[in-house]
């Protein structure tokens, strides 16, 4: 069992409080399933990025399995690590798709729970899925410590092949925040520049722009792997639904973190 690591920090620890917190994030958003093929969703504390994340979650389609690709902030475990534990949150337990995980394991991706033990980037996405969907879905958490372009493309291509062979409805989420700890005007400019290449689904250009700006988006590998999967499944263009920064909450525009909700249509 993978127990919550950041409950009580990034989101409410108790069931009722968490449901109310997520409900506030959705606010008056229209919640309806859209024909989308992937999404970029931020992973900060709900008070900071939950309202941005909700824009993407409001459009997610029902799926048998949600693959959640997140960066490895802790440095623990394998370079690209699959979890096959049951994941627990204050809203209940979610099983992992062991069959799909098994089909991916053995080359670039390893089954390794250590990489997931204290990592928040995937954990914070799961309560949103539990709140949004009542059907019996599974998740497949994949934590990327290695995020170079070659690895991201390889991970994306392997996931694409596994999905096509599985005969399941699978949706891929890339968990990522954008610019970290820059003045708000710098973050806005850099993030707009990066989001443009995500919308164009151009992975190579995305990496070029990250290098050019020395950008600090933490989940660039997961984003690129997701884009690779989405393109192979029929995705043609990205659409920015919502952008914001931590300054909206803290009032401090001198050092912000950027958040974006982007879906692939």
PDB file of C-alpha atoms in Angstrom:
ATOM      1  CA  UNK A   1       0.000   0.000   0.000  1.00  0.00           C
ATOM      2  CA  UNK A   2       1.319   3.420  -0.960  1.00  0.00           C
ATOM      3  CA  UNK A   3       0.024   5.688   1.808  1.00  0.00           C
ATOM      4  CA  UNK A   4      -0.369   9.462   1.372  1.00  0.00           C
ATOM      5  CA  UNK A   5       2.807  11.475   1.856  1.00  0.00           C
ATOM      6  CA  UNK A   6       1.543  15.035   1.507  1.00  0.00           C
ATOM      7  CA  UNK A   7      -2.004  14.811   2.920  1.00  0.00           C
ATOM      8  CA  UNK A   8      -2.338  17.631   5.421  1.00  0.00           C
ATOM      9  CA  UNK A   9       0.304  19.636   3.531  1.00  0.00           C
ATOM     10  CA  UNK A  10      -0.603  19.868  -0.161  1.00  0.00           C
ATOM     11  CA  UNK A  11      -4.267  19.040   0.422  1.00  0.00           C
ATOM     12  CA  UNK A  12      -6.666  18.357   3.305  1.00  0.00           C
ATOM     13  CA  UNK A  13      -6.057  15.249   5.393  1.00  0.00           C
ATOM     14  CA  UNK A  14      -9.684  14.358   6.166  1.00  0.00           C
ATOM     15  CA  UNK A  15     -12.262  13.136   3.636  1.00  0.00           C
ATOM     16  CA  UNK A  16     -14.828  15.884   4.143  1.00  0.00           C
ATOM     17  CA  UNK A  17     -12.264  18.652   4.092  1.00  0.00           C
ATOM     18  CA  UNK A  18     -10.647  17.283   0.944  1.00  0.00           C
ATOM     19  CA  UNK A  19     -13.959  16.997  -0.901  1.00  0.00           C
ATOM     20  CA  UNK A  20     -14.788  20.601  -0.003  1.00  0.00           C
ATOM     21  CA  UNK A  21     -11.312  21.730  -1.058  1.00  0.00           C
ATOM     22  CA  UNK A  22     -11.581  20.094  -4.479  1.00  0.00           C
ATOM     23  CA  UNK A  23     -15.130  21.390  -4.911  1.00  0.00           C
ATOM     24  CA  UNK A  24     -13.827  24.923  -4.336  1.00  0.00           C
ATOM     25  CA  UNK A  25     -11.140  24.316  -6.975  1.00  0.00           C
ATOM     26  CA  UNK A  26     -13.801  23.449  -9.575  1.00  0.00           C
ATOM     27  CA  UNK A  27     -15.982  26.381  -8.563  1.00  0.00           C
ATOM     28  CA  UNK A  28     -18.450  27.119 -11.366  1.00  0.00           C
ATOM     29  CA  UNK A  29     -16.503  25.291 -14.094  1.00  0.00           C
ATOM     30  CA  UNK A  30     -18.531  23.310 -16.606  1.00  0.00           C
ATOM     31  CA  UNK A  31     -17.624  19.664 -16.020  1.00  0.00           C
ATOM     32  CA  UNK A  32     -18.073  17.542 -19.131  1.00  0.00           C
ATOM     33  CA  UNK A  33     -16.073  14.852 -20.879  1.00  0.00           C
ATOM     34  CA  UNK A  34     -14.223  16.122 -23.931  1.00  0.00           C
ATOM     35  CA  UNK A  35     -12.532  14.310 -26.790  1.00  0.00           C
ATOM     36  CA  UNK A  36      -8.997  14.971 -25.609  1.00  0.00           C
ATOM     37  CA  UNK A  37      -5.917  12.772 -25.787  1.00  0.00           C
ATOM     38  CA  UNK A  38      -3.715  13.963 -22.937  1.00  0.00           C
ATOM     39  CA  UNK A  39      -3.211  16.783 -20.453  1.00  0.00           C
ATOM     40  CA  UNK A  40      -0.591  18.830 -18.628  1.00  0.00           C
ATOM     41  CA  UNK A  41      -1.728  19.447 -15.042  1.00  0.00           C
ATOM     42  CA  UNK A  42       0.153  21.258 -12.224  1.00  0.00           C
ATOM     43  CA  UNK A  43       0.991  19.551  -8.937  1.00  0.00           C
ATOM     44  CA  UNK A  44       1.523  22.221  -6.285  1.00  0.00           C
ATOM     45  CA  UNK A  45      -0.542  22.462  -3.131  1.00  0.00           C
ATOM     46  CA  UNK A  46      -4.231  22.774  -3.952  1.00  0.00           C
ATOM     47  CA  UNK A  47      -4.407  26.296  -2.508  1.00  0.00           C
ATOM     48  CA  UNK A  48      -1.815  27.383  -5.090  1.00  0.00           C
ATOM     49  CA  UNK A  49      -2.570  25.392  -8.257  1.00  0.00           C
ATOM     50  CA  UNK A  50      -5.766  23.442  -7.590  1.00  0.00           C
ATOM     51  CA  UNK A  51      -7.951  25.975  -9.400  1.00  0.00           C
ATOM     52  CA  UNK A  52      -5.695  25.696 -12.468  1.00  0.00           C
ATOM     53  CA  UNK A  53      -5.620  21.887 -12.330  1.00  0.00           C
ATOM     54  CA  UNK A  54      -9.425  21.817 -12.171  1.00  0.00           C
ATOM     55  CA  UNK A  55      -9.681  23.308 -15.668  1.00  0.00           C
ATOM     56  CA  UNK A  56      -8.034  20.183 -17.087  1.00  0.00           C
ATOM     57  CA  UNK A  57      -9.775  17.703 -14.782  1.00  0.00           C
ATOM     58  CA  UNK A  58     -13.140  19.195 -15.769  1.00  0.00           C
ATOM     59  CA  UNK A  59     -12.575  18.035 -19.358  1.00  0.00           C
ATOM     60  CA  UNK A  60     -11.071  14.590 -18.736  1.00  0.00           C
ATOM     61  CA  UNK A  61     -12.886  11.647 -20.341  1.00  0.00           C
ATOM     62  CA  UNK A  62     -13.720   8.444 -18.505  1.00  0.00           C
ATOM     63  CA  UNK A  63     -10.957   5.876 -18.927  1.00  0.00           C
ATOM     64  CA  UNK A  64     -10.132   2.392 -17.693  1.00  0.00           C
ATOM     65  CA  UNK A  65      -6.692   3.586 -16.632  1.00  0.00           C
ATOM     66  CA  UNK A  66      -5.097   6.970 -16.054  1.00  0.00           C
ATOM     67  CA  UNK A  67      -1.355   6.928 -16.586  1.00  0.00           C
ATOM     68  CA  UNK A  68       0.170   9.697 -14.475  1.00  0.00           C
ATOM     69  CA  UNK A  69       3.683  10.736 -15.474  1.00  0.00           C
ATOM     70  CA  UNK A  70       5.447  12.865 -12.893  1.00  0.00           C
ATOM     71  CA  UNK A  71       8.971  14.130 -12.237  1.00  0.00           C
ATOM     72  CA  UNK A  72      11.092  12.661  -9.476  1.00  0.00           C
ATOM     73  CA  UNK A  73      11.826  15.451  -6.985  1.00  0.00           C
ATOM     74  CA  UNK A  74      13.417  13.201  -4.367  1.00  0.00           C
ATOM     75  CA  UNK A  75      16.146  11.501  -6.411  1.00  0.00           C
ATOM     76  CA  UNK A  76      15.175   8.124  -4.963  1.00  0.00           C
ATOM     77  CA  UNK A  77      14.707   4.929  -6.931  1.00  0.00           C
ATOM     78  CA  UNK A  78      15.057   3.982 -10.581  1.00  0.00           C
ATOM     79  CA  UNK A  79      15.500   6.481 -13.398  1.00  0.00           C
ATOM     80  CA  UNK A  80      12.002   5.772 -14.761  1.00  0.00           C
ATOM     81  CA  UNK A  81       9.911   3.970 -12.180  1.00  0.00           C
ATOM     82  CA  UNK A  82       6.498   2.304 -12.366  1.00  0.00           C
ATOM     83  CA  UNK A  83       4.438   1.774  -9.214  1.00  0.00           C
ATOM     84  CA  UNK A  84       2.246  -1.289  -8.840  1.00  0.00           C
ATOM     85  CA  UNK A  85       1.158  -0.636  -5.258  1.00  0.00           C
ATOM     86  CA  UNK A  86      -2.403   0.254  -4.337  1.00  0.00           C
ATOM     87  CA  UNK A  87      -2.519   4.037  -3.765  1.00  0.00           C
ATOM     88  CA  UNK A  88      -4.410   5.336  -0.750  1.00  0.00           C
ATOM     89  CA  UNK A  89      -5.781   8.860  -0.301  1.00  0.00           C
ATOM     90  CA  UNK A  90      -8.314  10.335   2.141  1.00  0.00           C
ATOM     91  CA  UNK A  91     -10.953   9.578  -0.524  1.00  0.00           C
ATOM     92  CA  UNK A  92     -10.154   5.850  -0.594  1.00  0.00           C
ATOM     93  CA  UNK A  93      -7.909   3.390  -2.400  1.00  0.00           C
ATOM     94  CA  UNK A  94      -7.117   3.146  -6.103  1.00  0.00           C
ATOM     95  CA  UNK A  95      -5.652   0.032  -7.682  1.00  0.00           C
ATOM     96  CA  UNK A  96      -2.817   0.249 -10.186  1.00  0.00           C
ATOM     97  CA  UNK A  97      -3.067  -1.345 -13.624  1.00  0.00           C
ATOM     98  CA  UNK A  98      -0.646  -4.175 -12.993  1.00  0.00           C
ATOM     99  CA  UNK A  99      -1.248  -5.697 -16.408  1.00  0.00           C
ATOM    100  CA  UNK A 100      -0.340  -2.512 -18.244  1.00  0.00           C
ATOM    101  CA  UNK A 101       2.554  -1.909 -15.873  1.00  0.00           C
ATOM    102  CA  UNK A 102       3.915  -5.385 -16.488  1.00  0.00           C
ATOM    103  CA  UNK A 103       3.805  -4.836 -20.244  1.00  0.00           C
ATOM    104  CA  UNK A 104       5.948  -1.694 -19.849  1.00  0.00           C
ATOM    105  CA  UNK A 105       8.492  -2.989 -17.356  1.00  0.00           C
ATOM    106  CA  UNK A 106      11.883  -4.385 -18.257  1.00  0.00           C
ATOM    107  CA  UNK A 107      13.608  -1.907 -20.553  1.00  0.00           C
ATOM    108  CA  UNK A 108      13.613   1.843 -19.925  1.00  0.00           C
ATOM    109  CA  UNK A 109      10.982   1.499 -17.203  1.00  0.00           C
ATOM    110  CA  UNK A 110      11.422  -0.439 -13.960  1.00  0.00           C
ATOM    111  CA  UNK A 111       8.937  -1.414 -11.289  1.00  0.00           C
ATOM    112  CA  UNK A 112      10.291   0.456  -8.265  1.00  0.00           C
ATOM    113  CA  UNK A 113       8.201   1.682  -5.350  1.00  0.00           C
ATOM    114  CA  UNK A 114      11.085   3.581  -3.742  1.00  0.00           C
ATOM    115  CA  UNK A 115      10.897   6.342  -6.366  1.00  0.00           C
ATOM    116  CA  UNK A 116       7.248   6.925  -5.442  1.00  0.00           C
ATOM    117  CA  UNK A 117       7.526   6.677  -1.670  1.00  0.00           C
ATOM    118  CA  UNK A 118       7.853  10.402  -0.891  1.00  0.00           C
ATOM    119  CA  UNK A 119       7.062  11.897  -4.308  1.00  0.00           C
ATOM    120  CA  UNK A 120       4.141  14.354  -4.418  1.00  0.00           C
ATOM    121  CA  UNK A 121       3.818  15.036  -8.157  1.00  0.00           C
ATOM    122  CA  UNK A 122       1.661  11.974  -8.830  1.00  0.00           C
ATOM    123  CA  UNK A 123      -0.048  11.721  -5.453  1.00  0.00           C
ATOM    124  CA  UNK A 124      -1.768  15.107  -5.721  1.00  0.00           C
ATOM    125  CA  UNK A 125      -3.456  14.158  -9.010  1.00  0.00           C
ATOM    126  CA  UNK A 126      -5.262  11.101  -7.644  1.00  0.00           C
ATOM    127  CA  UNK A 127      -7.804  12.773  -5.301  1.00  0.00           C
ATOM    128  CA  UNK A 128      -8.952  14.914  -8.247  1.00  0.00           C
ATOM    129  CA  UNK A 129      -9.582  11.739 -10.262  1.00  0.00           C
ATOM    130  CA  UNK A 130     -11.439  10.163  -7.341  1.00  0.00           C
ATOM    131  CA  UNK A 131     -13.618  13.253  -6.925  1.00  0.00           C
ATOM    132  CA  UNK A 132     -14.262  13.570 -10.662  1.00  0.00           C
ATOM    133  CA  UNK A 133     -15.101   9.940 -11.502  1.00  0.00           C
ATOM    134  CA  UNK A 134     -17.332   7.426  -9.749  1.00  0.00           C
ATOM    135  CA  UNK A 135     -16.489   4.514 -12.047  1.00  0.00           C
ATOM    136  CA  UNK A 136     -13.923   1.892 -11.054  1.00  0.00           C
ATOM    137  CA  UNK A 137     -10.782   3.203 -12.726  1.00  0.00           C
ATOM    138  CA  UNK A 138      -7.143   2.280 -12.227  1.00  0.00           C
ATOM    139  CA  UNK A 139      -3.989   4.365 -12.293  1.00  0.00           C
ATOM    140  CA  UNK A 140      -0.468   3.692 -13.485  1.00  0.00           C
ATOM    141  CA  UNK A 141       2.005   6.031 -11.768  1.00  0.00           C
ATOM    142  CA  UNK A 142       5.309   6.544 -13.614  1.00  0.00           C
ATOM    143  CA  UNK A 143       7.976   8.680 -11.971  1.00  0.00           C
ATOM    144  CA  UNK A 144      10.711  10.106 -14.219  1.00  0.00           C
ATOM    145  CA  UNK A 145      14.066  10.952 -12.689  1.00  0.00           C
ATOM    146  CA  UNK A 146      15.669  10.848 -16.132  1.00  0.00           C
ATOM    147  CA  UNK A 147      14.001  13.455 -18.338  1.00  0.00           C
ATOM    148  CA  UNK A 148      16.213  13.952 -21.391  1.00  0.00           C
ATOM    149  CA  UNK A 149      14.593  14.050 -24.822  1.00  0.00           C
ATOM    150  CA  UNK A 150      15.685  10.565 -25.860  1.00  0.00           C
ATOM    151  CA  UNK A 151      14.306   9.007 -22.678  1.00  0.00           C
ATOM    152  CA  UNK A 152      11.030  10.937 -22.904  1.00  0.00           C
ATOM    153  CA  UNK A 153      10.477   9.849 -26.507  1.00  0.00           C
ATOM    154  CA  UNK A 154      11.316   6.254 -25.657  1.00  0.00           C
ATOM    155  CA  UNK A 155       8.953   6.238 -22.681  1.00  0.00           C
ATOM    156  CA  UNK A 156       6.217   7.819 -24.776  1.00  0.00           C
ATOM    157  CA  UNK A 157       6.639   5.339 -27.610  1.00  0.00           C
ATOM    158  CA  UNK A 158       6.603   2.370 -25.238  1.00  0.00           C
ATOM    159  CA  UNK A 159       3.438   3.644 -23.549  1.00  0.00           C
ATOM    160  CA  UNK A 160       1.807   4.166 -26.957  1.00  0.00           C
ATOM    161  CA  UNK A 161       2.563   0.606 -28.008  1.00  0.00           C
ATOM    162  CA  UNK A 162       1.326  -0.805 -24.702  1.00  0.00           C
ATOM    163  CA  UNK A 163      -1.938   1.148 -24.937  1.00  0.00           C
ATOM    164  CA  UNK A 164      -2.595  -0.032 -28.491  1.00  0.00           C
ATOM    165  CA  UNK A 165      -1.960  -3.646 -27.523  1.00  0.00           C
ATOM    166  CA  UNK A 166      -4.059  -3.449 -24.348  1.00  0.00           C
ATOM    167  CA  UNK A 167      -7.450  -2.769 -25.933  1.00  0.00           C
ATOM    168  CA  UNK A 168      -8.177  -0.475 -22.957  1.00  0.00           C
ATOM    169  CA  UNK A 169      -9.243   3.127 -22.793  1.00  0.00           C
ATOM    170  CA  UNK A 170      -6.203   4.871 -21.346  1.00  0.00           C
ATOM    171  CA  UNK A 171      -5.633   8.564 -20.694  1.00  0.00           C
ATOM    172  CA  UNK A 172      -2.211  10.096 -19.992  1.00  0.00           C
ATOM    173  CA  UNK A 173      -1.608  12.963 -17.577  1.00  0.00           C
ATOM    174  CA  UNK A 174       1.699  14.838 -17.436  1.00  0.00           C
ATOM    175  CA  UNK A 175       2.159  16.278 -13.957  1.00  0.00           C
ATOM    176  CA  UNK A 176       4.280  19.420 -14.098  1.00  0.00           C
ATOM    177  CA  UNK A 177       4.639  22.912 -12.731  1.00  0.00           C
ATOM    178  CA  UNK A 178       6.355  25.468 -14.954  1.00  0.00           C
ATOM    179  CA  UNK A 179       8.806  28.257 -14.081  1.00  0.00           C
ATOM    180  CA  UNK A 180      10.081  28.145 -10.495  1.00  0.00           C
ATOM    181  CA  UNK A 181      11.087  31.106  -8.325  1.00  0.00           C
ATOM    182  CA  UNK A 182      11.463  33.844 -10.922  1.00  0.00           C
ATOM    183  CA  UNK A 183       9.801  37.276 -10.992  1.00  0.00           C
ATOM    184  CA  UNK A 184       6.248  37.016 -12.294  1.00  0.00           C
ATOM    185  CA  UNK A 185       6.945  38.890 -15.529  1.00  0.00           C
ATOM    186  CA  UNK A 186       9.835  36.533 -16.307  1.00  0.00           C
ATOM    187  CA  UNK A 187       7.741  33.471 -15.482  1.00  0.00           C
ATOM    188  CA  UNK A 188       4.865  34.691 -17.651  1.00  0.00           C
ATOM    189  CA  UNK A 189       7.146  35.263 -20.636  1.00  0.00           C
ATOM    190  CA  UNK A 190       9.088  32.004 -20.303  1.00  0.00           C
ATOM    191  CA  UNK A 191       5.998  29.898 -19.685  1.00  0.00           C
ATOM    192  CA  UNK A 192       4.150  31.421 -22.645  1.00  0.00           C
ATOM    193  CA  UNK A 193       7.164  30.510 -24.789  1.00  0.00           C
ATOM    194  CA  UNK A 194       7.164  26.904 -23.529  1.00  0.00           C
ATOM    195  CA  UNK A 195       3.373  26.500 -23.754  1.00  0.00           C
ATOM    196  CA  UNK A 196       3.471  27.540 -27.418  1.00  0.00           C
ATOM    197  CA  UNK A 197       5.672  24.539 -28.262  1.00  0.00           C
ATOM    198  CA  UNK A 198       3.410  22.259 -26.184  1.00  0.00           C
ATOM    199  CA  UNK A 199       0.386  23.538 -28.112  1.00  0.00           C
ATOM    200  CA  UNK A 200       2.273  22.792 -31.346  1.00  0.00           C
ATOM    201  CA  UNK A 201       3.120  19.321 -29.962  1.00  0.00           C
ATOM    202  CA  UNK A 202       6.733  19.832 -30.999  1.00  0.00           C
ATOM    203  CA  UNK A 203       8.850  17.915 -28.496  1.00  0.00           C
ATOM    204  CA  UNK A 204      12.182  18.801 -30.086  1.00  0.00           C
ATOM    205  CA  UNK A 205      11.326  22.511 -30.095  1.00  0.00           C
ATOM    206  CA  UNK A 206      10.089  22.221 -26.499  1.00  0.00           C
ATOM    207  CA  UNK A 207      13.512  20.941 -25.414  1.00  0.00           C
ATOM    208  CA  UNK A 208      15.263  23.601 -27.488  1.00  0.00           C
ATOM    209  CA  UNK A 209      13.271  26.349 -25.788  1.00  0.00           C
ATOM    210  CA  UNK A 210      13.887  24.881 -22.326  1.00  0.00           C
ATOM    211  CA  UNK A 211      17.621  24.953 -23.044  1.00  0.00           C
ATOM    212  CA  UNK A 212      17.502  28.430 -24.587  1.00  0.00           C
ATOM    213  CA  UNK A 213      15.753  29.947 -21.571  1.00  0.00           C
ATOM    214  CA  UNK A 214      17.325  27.668 -18.927  1.00  0.00           C
ATOM    215  CA  UNK A 215      13.704  27.042 -18.015  1.00  0.00           C
ATOM    216  CA  UNK A 216      12.879  25.452 -14.669  1.00  0.00           C
ATOM    217  CA  UNK A 217       9.699  23.543 -15.548  1.00  0.00           C
ATOM    218  CA  UNK A 218      10.073  20.456 -13.375  1.00  0.00           C
ATOM    219  CA  UNK A 219       8.126  17.910 -15.465  1.00  0.00           C
ATOM    220  CA  UNK A 220       9.433  18.550 -18.960  1.00  0.00           C
ATOM    221  CA  UNK A 221      10.141  14.829 -19.456  1.00  0.00           C
ATOM    222  CA  UNK A 222       6.595  13.778 -18.484  1.00  0.00           C
ATOM    223  CA  UNK A 223       5.169  16.523 -20.725  1.00  0.00           C
ATOM    224  CA  UNK A 224       7.232  15.293 -23.671  1.00  0.00           C
ATOM    225  CA  UNK A 225       6.348  11.648 -23.090  1.00  0.00           C
ATOM    226  CA  UNK A 226       2.659  12.579 -22.871  1.00  0.00           C
ATOM    227  CA  UNK A 227       2.865  14.561 -26.124  1.00  0.00           C
ATOM    228  CA  UNK A 228       4.444  11.553 -27.814  1.00  0.00           C
ATOM    229  CA  UNK A 229       1.612   9.293 -26.651  1.00  0.00           C
ATOM    230  CA  UNK A 230      -1.107  11.800 -27.514  1.00  0.00           C
ATOM    231  CA  UNK A 231       0.230  12.320 -31.023  1.00  0.00           C
ATOM    232  CA  UNK A 232       0.271   8.570 -31.683  1.00  0.00           C
ATOM    233  CA  UNK A 233      -3.347   8.299 -30.470  1.00  0.00           C
ATOM    234  CA  UNK A 234      -4.678  11.049 -32.722  1.00  0.00           C
ATOM    235  CA  UNK A 235      -3.873  14.248 -30.843  1.00  0.00           C
ATOM    236  CA  UNK A 236      -3.226  17.151 -33.187  1.00  0.00           C
ATOM    237  CA  UNK A 237      -2.968  20.333 -31.171  1.00  0.00           C
ATOM    238  CA  UNK A 238      -2.658  21.553 -27.601  1.00  0.00           C
ATOM    239  CA  UNK A 239      -4.991  24.076 -26.006  1.00  0.00           C
ATOM    240  CA  UNK A 240      -4.169  26.207 -22.982  1.00  0.00           C
ATOM    241  CA  UNK A 241      -7.179  26.234 -20.670  1.00  0.00           C
ATOM    242  CA  UNK A 242      -5.770  28.213 -17.760  1.00  0.00           C
ATOM    243  CA  UNK A 243      -2.505  29.782 -16.624  1.00  0.00           C
ATOM    244  CA  UNK A 244      -1.664  31.257 -13.261  1.00  0.00           C
ATOM    245  CA  UNK A 245       1.135  31.802 -10.772  1.00  0.00           C
ATOM    246  CA  UNK A 246       1.608  31.498  -7.043  1.00  0.00           C
ATOM    247  CA  UNK A 247       1.503  35.302  -6.766  1.00  0.00           C
ATOM    248  CA  UNK A 248      -2.290  35.095  -7.090  1.00  0.00           C
ATOM    249  CA  UNK A 249      -2.272  33.472  -3.632  1.00  0.00           C
ATOM    250  CA  UNK A 250       0.827  34.871  -1.944  1.00  0.00           C
ATOM    251  CA  UNK A 251       0.703  38.382  -3.351  1.00  0.00           C
ATOM    252  CA  UNK A 252       4.477  38.145  -3.904  1.00  0.00           C
ATOM    253  CA  UNK A 253       5.321  38.726  -7.565  1.00  0.00           C
ATOM    254  CA  UNK A 254       9.081  38.818  -6.963  1.00  0.00           C
ATOM    255  CA  UNK A 255       9.423  35.018  -6.885  1.00  0.00           C
ATOM    256  CA  UNK A 256       6.662  32.840  -8.309  1.00  0.00           C
ATOM    257  CA  UNK A 257       5.878  29.375  -9.625  1.00  0.00           C
ATOM    258  CA  UNK A 258       3.924  29.073 -12.869  1.00  0.00           C
ATOM    259  CA  UNK A 259       1.022  26.671 -13.407  1.00  0.00           C
ATOM    260  CA  UNK A 260      -0.764  25.688 -16.618  1.00  0.00           C
ATOM    261  CA  UNK A 261      -3.618  23.385 -17.578  1.00  0.00           C
ATOM    262  CA  UNK A 262      -3.180  22.255 -21.185  1.00  0.00           C
ATOM    263  CA  UNK A 263      -5.183  19.594 -23.025  1.00  0.00           C
ATOM    264  CA  UNK A 264      -4.425  17.840 -26.312  1.00  0.00           C
ATOM    265  CA  UNK A 265      -7.291  17.931 -28.789  1.00  0.00           C
TER     266      UNK A 265
END
